[in-house]
CSV table of C-alpha atoms in Angstrom, one decimal:
chain,number,residue,atom,x,y,z
A,1,GLY,CA,177.3,273.4,278.1
A,2,GLU,CA,174.3,273.9,275.5
A,3,GLY,CA,174.4,274.4,271.6
A,4,PRO,CA,174.0,277.1,269.6
A,5,LEU,CA,169.9,277.4,269.2
A,6,LEU,CA,168.3,276.5,266.2
A,7,HIS,CA,166.0,277.6,264.4
A,8,LEU,CA,164.3,275.9,261.6
A,9,GLN,CA,161.3,276.7,259.2
A,10,TYR,CA,159.7,273.7,256.8
A,11,PHE,CA,158.1,274.4,253.8
A,12,LEU,CA,155.7,273.2,251.4
A,13,THR,CA,157.0,273.8,248.0
A,14,CYS,CA,154.7,273.0,245.3
A,15,LEU,CA,155.8,273.4,241.3
A,16,ASP,CA,152.6,274.2,239.7
A,17,ARG,CA,152.0,273.4,235.8
A,18,GLY,CA,149.0,275.0,235.3
A,19,ASN,CA,146.7,272.4,236.3
A,20,LYS,CA,145.7,271.7,240.1
A,21,ALA,CA,145.9,267.6,238.8
A,22,ASP,CA,149.4,268.8,237.9
A,23,THR,CA,150.7,270.3,240.4
A,24,LEU,CA,153.5,268.2,242.9
A,25,TYR,CA,154.7,268.8,246.3
A,26,GLY,CA,157.8,269.5,247.8
A,27,ILE,CA,159.5,270.3,251.0
A,28,ARG,CA,162.1,273.0,251.5
A,29,VAL,CA,163.9,273.4,254.7
A,30,ARG,CA,165.9,276.1,256.5
A,31,LYS,CA,167.9,275.8,259.5
A,32,TYR,CA,168.9,280.0,260.8
A,33,THR,CA,171.4,281.0,263.5
A,34,GLU,CA,170.1,282.5,266.6
A,35,ASP,CA,170.5,286.2,264.9
A,36,GLN,CA,168.3,284.8,261.7
A,37,THR,CA,171.2,284.6,259.4
A,38,LEU,CA,170.0,281.5,257.4
A,39,ALA,CA,172.2,279.1,257.2
A,40,GLU,CA,171.3,276.2,255.3
A,41,GLU,CA,168.8,275.8,253.0
A,42,SER,CA,167.8,272.4,250.9
A,43,ASP,CA,165.5,272.4,248.9
A,44,THR,CA,163.6,268.2,248.2
A,45,PRO,CA,163.2,267.6,244.3
A,46,PRO,CA,159.4,266.9,243.7
A,47,ILE,CA,158.5,264.4,246.0
A,48,SER,CA,154.2,263.3,244.9
A,49,TYR,CA,151.0,264.9,244.0
A,50,SER,CA,149.6,264.4,247.1
A,51,GLU,CA,149.9,267.4,248.5
A,52,ALA,CA,148.2,265.4,251.7
A,53,PHE,CA,151.4,262.9,251.5
A,54,VAL,CA,153.6,265.8,251.7
A,55,ARG,CA,152.2,266.9,254.7
A,56,GLN,CA,153.2,263.8,256.3
A,57,LEU,CA,156.3,263.9,255.2
A,58,LEU,CA,156.5,266.9,256.6
A,59,GLN,CA,155.4,266.7,259.9
A,60,HIS,CA,157.0,263.6,260.3
A,61,LEU,CA,160.3,266.0,259.5
A,62,ILE,CA,159.3,268.3,262.0
A,63,HIS,CA,158.5,266.2,264.7
A,64,ASN,CA,162.1,265.6,264.3
A,65,ALA,CA,163.6,268.4,263.8
A,66,VAL,CA,165.8,267.9,261.0
A,67,THR,CA,167.9,269.4,259.9
A,68,PRO,CA,168.8,270.6,256.0
A,69,MET,CA,171.7,268.5,256.2
A,70,CYS,CA,170.1,265.6,256.7
A,71,LEU,CA,167.0,266.2,254.9
A,72,LEU,CA,167.1,264.8,251.5
A,73,GLU,CA,168.5,261.1,253.5
A,74,VAL,CA,165.9,261.6,255.7
A,75,LEU,CA,163.6,261.5,253.3
A,76,ASP,CA,164.6,259.2,251.0
A,77,GLU,CA,164.8,256.3,254.0
A,78,LEU,CA,160.7,257.7,254.8
A,79,ILE,CA,159.8,257.2,251.2
A,80,SER,CA,161.4,254.1,251.3
A,81,ALA,CA,159.9,253.0,254.2
A,82,ALA,CA,156.2,253.7,252.7
């Protein structure tokens, strides 16, 4: 049998310190149950000043359907490998 269908949402977060050049980007992942209840949420600490770099990481997470629970672990591996 199939497990419950996971609904995952991925967000680019930014910590704006008043100046575009000082903006730090991070990632938030949310997991919802089938009835749209928020089951898990995880935020990374700010990762980089490069929006493009963080978007690249985001694409990788989406492609691999990374859950909030695994977010930090997977990210750690990605960044170490970069």
